Amino acid sequence: TILSHNDRADLKPGQYLLLDAKPEPAFERDISKETRALVLDRNGFTCQMCGAAAGEPHPFDPTRKTRLHIGHIIDKSAGGSDDLSNLRAVCSICNEGAANATLDRPSLVKLKTLVRRATNQDQQALLEWLQEKFKSAK
């Protein structure tokens, strides 16, 4: 078992502590490559929590490129399944912080309200981002 700064507060990023050399058994990947491809395609190759697209600099950490994983909407530990309807694309940053949290998507009304409350500068930046994101869809 190897611990990092995510496990112990006295370790700095990049520092690790080897507790024992016996490897833990690998967990089973119940989600097939085909299912993974279907979920990524269905979700437009974007994180369903923060909206970051695969391969682009991550909006919360521009030094990292967005890497997508397949996550559960209702975690398996809470009784969720591996059905397509319970799977979504999530980036590595959101997946690290998910800790079995489920964020509901805002409704269109809520989304418009949030945008209207934003500054003109932020609204303009959002418009430019959306135009760039959907320019290939035209």
Short mmCIF file of N, CA and C in Angstrom, two decimals:
data_model
loop_
_atom_site.label_atom_id
_atom_site.label_comp_id
_atom_site.label_asym_id
_atom_site.label_seq_id
_atom_site.Cartn_x
_atom_site.Cartn_y
_atom_site.Cartn_z
N THR A 1 0.85 -1.18 0.00
CA THR A 1 0.00 0.00 0.00
C THR A 1 0.89 1.24 0.00
N ILE A 2 0.59 2.19 -0.87
CA ILE A 2 1.35 3.43 -0.98
C ILE A 2 0.41 4.59 -0.65
N LEU A 3 0.81 5.43 0.28
CA LEU A 3 0.02 6.60 0.67
C LEU A 3 0.62 7.85 0.05
N SER A 4 -0.24 8.84 -0.21
CA SER A 4 0.20 10.12 -0.76
C SER A 4 -0.36 11.25 0.10
N HIS A 5 -0.16 12.49 -0.36
CA HIS A 5 -0.69 13.66 0.36
C HIS A 5 -2.21 13.63 0.43
N ASN A 6 -2.85 12.86 -0.46
CA ASN A 6 -4.31 12.72 -0.41
C ASN A 6 -4.75 11.85 0.77
N ASP A 7 -3.83 11.03 1.28
CA ASP A 7 -4.15 10.12 2.37
C ASP A 7 -3.68 10.63 3.73
N ARG A 8 -2.55 11.38 3.73
CA ARG A 8 -1.98 11.87 4.99
C ARG A 8 -1.58 13.32 4.85
N ALA A 9 -1.99 14.14 5.82
CA ALA A 9 -1.74 15.58 5.78
C ALA A 9 -0.25 15.91 5.92
N ASP A 10 0.53 15.03 6.53
CA ASP A 10 1.95 15.32 6.73
C ASP A 10 2.80 15.06 5.49
N LEU A 11 2.19 14.52 4.43
CA LEU A 11 2.92 14.30 3.18
C LEU A 11 2.65 15.44 2.22
N LYS A 12 3.68 15.90 1.54
CA LYS A 12 3.56 16.96 0.54
C LYS A 12 3.26 16.33 -0.81
N PRO A 13 2.67 17.11 -1.75
CA PRO A 13 2.47 16.57 -3.10
C PRO A 13 3.79 16.04 -3.66
N GLY A 14 3.76 14.85 -4.20
CA GLY A 14 4.97 14.23 -4.74
C GLY A 14 5.68 13.34 -3.73
N GLN A 15 5.27 13.39 -2.46
CA GLN A 15 5.84 12.51 -1.45
C GLN A 15 4.92 11.31 -1.26
N TYR A 16 5.53 10.14 -1.07
CA TYR A 16 4.76 8.91 -0.92
C TYR A 16 5.33 8.11 0.24
N LEU A 17 4.49 7.30 0.85
CA LEU A 17 4.89 6.45 1.95
C LEU A 17 4.47 5.02 1.63
N LEU A 18 5.46 4.13 1.55
CA LEU A 18 5.19 2.73 1.28
C LEU A 18 4.90 2.03 2.61
N LEU A 19 3.66 1.58 2.80
CA LEU A 19 3.29 0.89 4.03
C LEU A 19 3.68 -0.57 3.98
N ASP A 20 3.39 -1.22 2.87
CA ASP A 20 3.82 -2.60 2.69
C ASP A 20 3.98 -2.87 1.20
N ALA A 21 4.86 -3.82 0.89
CA ALA A 21 5.20 -4.10 -0.51
C ALA A 21 4.24 -5.09 -1.15
N LYS A 22 3.31 -5.63 -0.38
CA LYS A 22 2.37 -6.61 -0.93
C LYS A 22 1.31 -5.86 -1.76
N PRO A 23 1.22 -6.16 -3.06
CA PRO A 23 0.24 -5.45 -3.88
C PRO A 23 -1.19 -5.84 -3.51
N GLU A 24 -2.07 -4.85 -3.56
CA GLU A 24 -3.48 -5.13 -3.33
C GLU A 24 -4.07 -5.71 -4.60
N PRO A 25 -5.07 -6.58 -4.47
CA PRO A 25 -5.68 -7.14 -5.68
C PRO A 25 -6.32 -6.04 -6.52
N ALA A 26 -6.16 -6.16 -7.82
CA ALA A 26 -6.74 -5.17 -8.73
C ALA A 26 -8.25 -5.27 -8.70
N PHE A 27 -8.91 -4.11 -8.80
CA PHE A 27 -10.37 -4.13 -8.83
C PHE A 27 -10.83 -4.52 -10.23
N GLU A 28 -12.00 -5.10 -10.28
CA GLU A 28 -12.54 -5.53 -11.56
C GLU A 28 -13.17 -4.36 -12.29
N ARG A 29 -12.92 -4.29 -13.56
CA ARG A 29 -13.56 -3.27 -14.39
C ARG A 29 -14.78 -3.93 -15.04
N ASP A 30 -15.93 -3.59 -14.50
CA ASP A 30 -17.16 -4.21 -14.99
C ASP A 30 -17.69 -3.53 -16.25
N ILE A 31 -17.14 -2.38 -16.60
CA ILE A 31 -17.65 -1.62 -17.74
C ILE A 31 -16.79 -1.95 -18.96
N SER A 32 -17.43 -2.49 -19.99
CA SER A 32 -16.70 -2.91 -21.19
C SER A 32 -16.23 -1.70 -22.00
N LYS A 33 -15.28 -1.95 -22.89
CA LYS A 33 -14.79 -0.90 -23.78
C LYS A 33 -15.92 -0.36 -24.65
N GLU A 34 -16.81 -1.25 -25.06
CA GLU A 34 -17.93 -0.84 -25.91
C GLU A 34 -18.87 0.10 -25.15
N THR A 35 -19.18 -0.25 -23.89
CA THR A 35 -20.06 0.59 -23.08
C THR A 35 -19.39 1.93 -22.82
N ARG A 36 -18.09 1.91 -22.52
CA ARG A 36 -17.34 3.15 -22.30
C ARG A 36 -17.44 4.05 -23.52
N ALA A 37 -17.25 3.48 -24.71
CA ALA A 37 -17.32 4.27 -25.95
C ALA A 37 -18.72 4.84 -26.15
N LEU A 38 -19.76 4.06 -25.85
CA LEU A 38 -21.14 4.54 -25.97
C LEU A 38 -21.41 5.72 -25.04
N VAL A 39 -20.95 5.61 -23.79
CA VAL A 39 -21.17 6.68 -22.81
C VAL A 39 -20.44 7.95 -23.23
N LEU A 40 -19.18 7.82 -23.64
CA LEU A 40 -18.41 9.00 -24.06
C LEU A 40 -19.06 9.68 -25.25
N ASP A 41 -19.50 8.88 -26.23
CA ASP A 41 -20.15 9.44 -27.41
C ASP A 41 -21.47 10.10 -27.04
N ARG A 42 -22.27 9.43 -26.24
CA ARG A 42 -23.56 9.98 -25.81
C ARG A 42 -23.39 11.31 -25.07
N ASN A 43 -22.33 11.41 -24.26
CA ASN A 43 -22.09 12.62 -23.47
C ASN A 43 -21.25 13.65 -24.21
N GLY A 44 -21.05 13.44 -25.51
CA GLY A 44 -20.33 14.42 -26.32
C GLY A 44 -18.88 14.61 -25.94
N PHE A 45 -18.28 13.58 -25.35
CA PHE A 45 -16.87 13.63 -24.93
C PHE A 45 -16.60 14.83 -24.03
N THR A 46 -17.58 15.13 -23.15
CA THR A 46 -17.43 16.22 -22.18
C THR A 46 -17.79 15.72 -20.78
N CYS A 47 -17.15 16.30 -19.78
CA CYS A 47 -17.44 15.97 -18.39
C CYS A 47 -18.85 16.45 -18.07
N GLN A 48 -19.64 15.57 -17.50
CA GLN A 48 -21.03 15.90 -17.19
C GLN A 48 -21.17 16.66 -15.88
N MET A 49 -20.04 16.93 -15.20
CA MET A 49 -20.09 17.71 -13.97
C MET A 49 -19.61 19.14 -14.21
N CYS A 50 -18.52 19.32 -14.97
CA CYS A 50 -17.98 20.67 -15.16
C CYS A 50 -18.05 21.15 -16.60
N GLY A 51 -18.32 20.24 -17.55
CA GLY A 51 -18.44 20.62 -18.95
C GLY A 51 -17.15 20.64 -19.74
N ALA A 52 -16.03 20.27 -19.12
CA ALA A 52 -14.75 20.26 -19.83
C ALA A 52 -14.74 19.18 -20.91
N ALA A 53 -14.18 19.53 -22.07
CA ALA A 53 -14.11 18.58 -23.18
C ALA A 53 -12.79 17.81 -23.14
N ALA A 54 -12.83 16.57 -23.57
CA ALA A 54 -11.65 15.71 -23.57
C ALA A 54 -10.52 16.37 -24.35
N GLY A 55 -9.32 16.39 -23.74
CA GLY A 55 -8.13 16.89 -24.42
C GLY A 55 -7.88 18.37 -24.27
N GLU A 56 -8.89 19.16 -23.90
CA GLU A 56 -8.67 20.60 -23.76
C GLU A 56 -8.12 20.90 -22.36
N PRO A 57 -7.47 22.06 -22.18
CA PRO A 57 -7.02 22.41 -20.83
C PRO A 57 -8.22 22.46 -19.88
N HIS A 58 -8.05 21.92 -18.68
CA HIS A 58 -9.17 21.86 -17.75
C HIS A 58 -9.50 23.25 -17.21
N PRO A 59 -10.79 23.62 -17.14
CA PRO A 59 -11.15 24.97 -16.68
C PRO A 59 -10.75 25.26 -15.24
N PHE A 60 -10.63 24.25 -14.39
CA PHE A 60 -10.24 24.47 -13.00
C PHE A 60 -8.74 24.38 -12.78
N ASP A 61 -8.04 23.77 -13.72
CA ASP A 61 -6.58 23.64 -13.64
C ASP A 61 -6.02 23.60 -15.06
N PRO A 62 -5.76 24.79 -15.66
CA PRO A 62 -5.31 24.86 -17.05
C PRO A 62 -3.98 24.16 -17.32
N THR A 63 -3.26 23.75 -16.27
CA THR A 63 -2.00 23.04 -16.48
C THR A 63 -2.25 21.57 -16.79
N ARG A 64 -3.49 21.10 -16.62
CA ARG A 64 -3.82 19.70 -16.88
C ARG A 64 -4.79 19.61 -18.05
N LYS A 65 -4.55 18.65 -18.93
CA LYS A 65 -5.51 18.38 -20.01
C LYS A 65 -6.63 17.52 -19.45
N THR A 66 -7.81 17.73 -19.98
CA THR A 66 -8.98 17.00 -19.50
C THR A 66 -8.90 15.54 -19.94
N ARG A 67 -8.95 14.64 -18.96
CA ARG A 67 -9.02 13.20 -19.21
C ARG A 67 -10.35 12.72 -18.68
N LEU A 68 -11.08 12.01 -19.51
CA LEU A 68 -12.40 11.54 -19.12
C LEU A 68 -12.39 10.11 -18.60
N HIS A 69 -13.22 9.88 -17.62
CA HIS A 69 -13.44 8.56 -17.04
C HIS A 69 -14.93 8.28 -17.12
N ILE A 70 -15.31 7.07 -16.84
CA ILE A 70 -16.72 6.72 -16.74
C ILE A 70 -17.07 6.64 -15.26
N GLY A 71 -18.07 7.43 -14.86
CA GLY A 71 -18.50 7.45 -13.47
C GLY A 71 -19.95 7.04 -13.34
N HIS A 72 -20.32 6.71 -12.14
CA HIS A 72 -21.70 6.33 -11.85
C HIS A 72 -22.47 7.55 -11.35
N ILE A 73 -23.70 7.72 -11.82
CA ILE A 73 -24.56 8.79 -11.32
C ILE A 73 -24.95 8.46 -9.89
N ILE A 74 -25.44 7.26 -9.67
CA ILE A 74 -25.65 6.75 -8.31
C ILE A 74 -24.55 5.74 -8.08
N ASP A 75 -23.66 6.04 -7.15
CA ASP A 75 -22.48 5.20 -6.94
C ASP A 75 -22.86 3.77 -6.59
N LYS A 76 -22.00 2.85 -7.00
CA LYS A 76 -22.26 1.43 -6.72
C LYS A 76 -22.36 1.19 -5.22
N SER A 77 -21.60 1.95 -4.42
CA SER A 77 -21.67 1.78 -2.97
C SER A 77 -23.02 2.22 -2.41
N ALA A 78 -23.78 2.99 -3.20
CA ALA A 78 -25.11 3.44 -2.77
C ALA A 78 -26.20 2.66 -3.50
N GLY A 79 -25.83 1.55 -4.13
CA GLY A 79 -26.81 0.70 -4.79
C GLY A 79 -26.96 0.94 -6.28
N GLY A 80 -26.12 1.80 -6.86
CA GLY A 80 -26.18 2.06 -8.30
C GLY A 80 -25.68 0.87 -9.11
N SER A 81 -26.00 0.89 -10.39
CA SER A 81 -25.64 -0.23 -11.27
C SER A 81 -24.70 0.25 -12.38
N ASP A 82 -24.29 -0.70 -13.21
CA ASP A 82 -23.46 -0.39 -14.37
C ASP A 82 -24.29 -0.21 -15.63
N ASP A 83 -25.61 -0.02 -15.48
CA ASP A 83 -26.48 0.22 -16.64
C ASP A 83 -26.09 1.53 -17.31
N LEU A 84 -26.27 1.60 -18.63
CA LEU A 84 -25.97 2.82 -19.37
C LEU A 84 -26.65 4.04 -18.77
N SER A 85 -27.87 3.88 -18.28
CA SER A 85 -28.61 5.00 -17.72
C SER A 85 -28.01 5.53 -16.43
N ASN A 86 -27.11 4.77 -15.80
CA ASN A 86 -26.47 5.20 -14.56
C ASN A 86 -25.00 5.57 -14.75
N LEU A 87 -24.56 5.67 -16.00
CA LEU A 87 -23.16 5.99 -16.28
C LEU A 87 -23.07 7.35 -16.95
N ARG A 88 -21.97 8.06 -16.67
CA ARG A 88 -21.73 9.36 -17.29
C ARG A 88 -20.23 9.58 -17.42
N ALA A 89 -19.88 10.46 -18.34
CA ALA A 89 -18.48 10.85 -18.51
C ALA A 89 -18.15 11.90 -17.45
N VAL A 90 -17.04 11.69 -16.74
CA VAL A 90 -16.55 12.68 -15.78
C VAL A 90 -15.05 12.81 -15.95
N CYS A 91 -14.55 14.03 -15.79
CA CYS A 91 -13.11 14.25 -15.94
C CYS A 91 -12.39 13.79 -14.68
N SER A 92 -11.08 13.66 -14.78
CA SER A 92 -10.29 13.16 -13.65
C SER A 92 -10.38 14.11 -12.46
N ILE A 93 -10.44 15.42 -12.69
CA ILE A 93 -10.50 16.37 -11.58
C ILE A 93 -11.83 16.25 -10.84
N CYS A 94 -12.94 16.21 -11.57
CA CYS A 94 -14.24 16.05 -10.93
C CYS A 94 -14.36 14.67 -10.29
N ASN A 95 -13.80 13.66 -10.93
CA ASN A 95 -13.85 12.31 -10.39
C ASN A 95 -13.08 12.21 -9.08
N GLU A 96 -11.96 12.93 -8.97
CA GLU A 96 -11.18 12.93 -7.73
C GLU A 96 -11.98 13.53 -6.59
N GLY A 97 -12.76 14.56 -6.89
CA GLY A 97 -13.51 15.24 -5.84
C GLY A 97 -14.92 14.74 -5.67
N ALA A 98 -15.32 13.76 -6.47
CA ALA A 98 -16.71 13.33 -6.44
C ALA A 98 -17.11 12.72 -5.10
N ALA A 99 -16.32 11.83 -4.59
CA ALA A 99 -16.58 11.19 -3.30
C ALA A 99 -18.05 10.82 -3.12
N ASN A 100 -18.58 10.17 -4.14
CA ASN A 100 -19.97 9.72 -4.12
C ASN A 100 -20.98 10.86 -4.10
N ALA A 101 -20.56 12.06 -4.49
CA ALA A 101 -21.49 13.18 -4.57
C ALA A 101 -22.16 13.17 -5.94
N THR A 102 -23.40 13.54 -5.97
CA THR A 102 -24.12 13.61 -7.24
C THR A 102 -24.63 15.03 -7.41
N LEU A 103 -24.21 15.68 -8.47
CA LEU A 103 -24.68 17.03 -8.76
C LEU A 103 -25.76 16.95 -9.82
N ASP A 104 -26.89 17.56 -9.52
CA ASP A 104 -27.97 17.60 -10.50
C ASP A 104 -27.65 18.67 -11.53
N ARG A 105 -28.03 18.42 -12.77
CA ARG A 105 -27.87 19.42 -13.81
C ARG A 105 -28.86 20.54 -13.55
N PRO A 106 -28.44 21.80 -13.76
CA PRO A 106 -29.40 22.89 -13.57
C PRO A 106 -30.44 22.86 -14.69
N SER A 107 -31.65 23.26 -14.36
CA SER A 107 -32.69 23.36 -15.39
C SER A 107 -32.34 24.53 -16.31
N LEU A 108 -32.99 24.60 -17.46
CA LEU A 108 -32.75 25.71 -18.39
C LEU A 108 -33.08 27.04 -17.73
N VAL A 109 -34.16 27.10 -16.96
CA VAL A 109 -34.54 28.33 -16.26
C VAL A 109 -33.44 28.75 -15.29
N LYS A 110 -32.93 27.80 -14.50
CA LYS A 110 -31.86 28.08 -13.53
C LYS A 110 -30.59 28.54 -14.25
N LEU A 111 -30.28 27.87 -15.35
CA LEU A 111 -29.08 28.22 -16.12
C LEU A 111 -29.18 29.64 -16.66
N LYS A 112 -30.34 29.97 -17.25
CA LYS A 112 -30.53 31.33 -17.77
C LYS A 112 -30.46 32.36 -16.64
N THR A 113 -31.01 32.03 -15.48
CA THR A 113 -30.95 32.94 -14.34
C THR A 113 -29.50 33.19 -13.93
N LEU A 114 -28.71 32.14 -13.86
CA LEU A 114 -27.30 32.29 -13.50
C LEU A 114 -26.55 33.16 -14.51
N VAL A 115 -26.83 32.95 -15.79
CA VAL A 115 -26.15 33.72 -16.84
C VAL A 115 -26.58 35.18 -16.76
N ARG A 116 -27.86 35.43 -16.56
CA ARG A 116 -28.34 36.82 -16.46
C ARG A 116 -27.72 37.55 -15.29
N ARG A 117 -27.43 36.84 -14.21
CA ARG A 117 -26.84 37.46 -13.02
C ARG A 117 -25.34 37.71 -13.18
N ALA A 118 -24.73 37.09 -14.17
CA ALA A 118 -23.29 37.26 -14.40
C ALA A 118 -23.01 38.65 -14.97
N THR A 119 -21.76 39.07 -14.86
CA THR A 119 -21.36 40.36 -15.43
C THR A 119 -21.42 40.29 -16.95
N ASN A 120 -21.50 41.46 -17.58
CA ASN A 120 -21.50 41.50 -19.05
C ASN A 120 -20.24 40.84 -19.60
N GLN A 121 -19.12 41.09 -18.94
CA GLN A 121 -17.85 40.50 -19.39
C GLN A 121 -17.91 38.97 -19.32
N ASP A 122 -18.46 38.43 -18.24
CA ASP A 122 -18.58 36.97 -18.12
C ASP A 122 -19.59 36.41 -19.12
N GLN A 123 -20.68 37.14 -19.36
CA GLN A 123 -21.66 36.70 -20.35
C GLN A 123 -21.03 36.65 -21.74
N GLN A 124 -20.22 37.67 -22.07
CA GLN A 124 -19.55 37.70 -23.37
C GLN A 124 -18.56 36.54 -23.49
N ALA A 125 -17.81 36.29 -22.41
CA ALA A 125 -16.86 35.18 -22.42
C ALA A 125 -17.59 33.84 -22.59
N LEU A 126 -18.75 33.71 -21.95
CA LEU A 126 -19.56 32.50 -22.08
C LEU A 126 -20.05 32.33 -23.51
N LEU A 127 -20.52 33.43 -24.12
CA LEU A 127 -21.00 33.38 -25.50
C LEU A 127 -19.87 32.93 -26.44
N GLU A 128 -18.70 33.51 -26.26
CA GLU A 128 -17.55 33.15 -27.11
C GLU A 128 -17.18 31.68 -26.91
N TRP A 129 -17.23 31.21 -25.66
CA TRP A 129 -16.90 29.82 -25.38
C TRP A 129 -17.92 28.89 -26.04
N LEU A 130 -19.21 29.23 -25.93
CA LEU A 130 -20.25 28.40 -26.55
C LEU A 130 -20.13 28.39 -28.07
N GLN A 131 -19.83 29.56 -28.66
CA GLN A 131 -19.67 29.61 -30.12
C GLN A 131 -18.50 28.74 -30.55
N GLU A 132 -17.40 28.78 -29.81
CA GLU A 132 -16.23 27.96 -30.12
C GLU A 132 -16.57 26.47 -29.95
N LYS A 133 -17.27 26.16 -28.87
CA LYS A 133 -17.62 24.76 -28.58
C LYS A 133 -18.51 24.16 -29.67
N PHE A 134 -19.44 24.96 -30.21
CA PHE A 134 -20.41 24.42 -31.15
C PHE A 134 -20.16 24.82 -32.60
N LYS A 135 -18.99 25.41 -32.90
CA LYS A 135 -18.74 25.85 -34.27
C LYS A 135 -18.70 24.68 -35.25
N SER A 136 -18.26 23.52 -34.82
CA SER A 136 -18.20 22.38 -35.73
C SER A 136 -19.57 21.71 -35.89
N ALA A 137 -20.54 22.08 -35.05
CA ALA A 137 -21.87 21.47 -35.11
C ALA A 137 -22.75 22.12 -36.18
N LYS A 138 -22.28 23.23 -36.75
CA LYS A 138 -23.09 23.95 -37.75
C LYS A 138 -23.10 23.25 -39.07
#
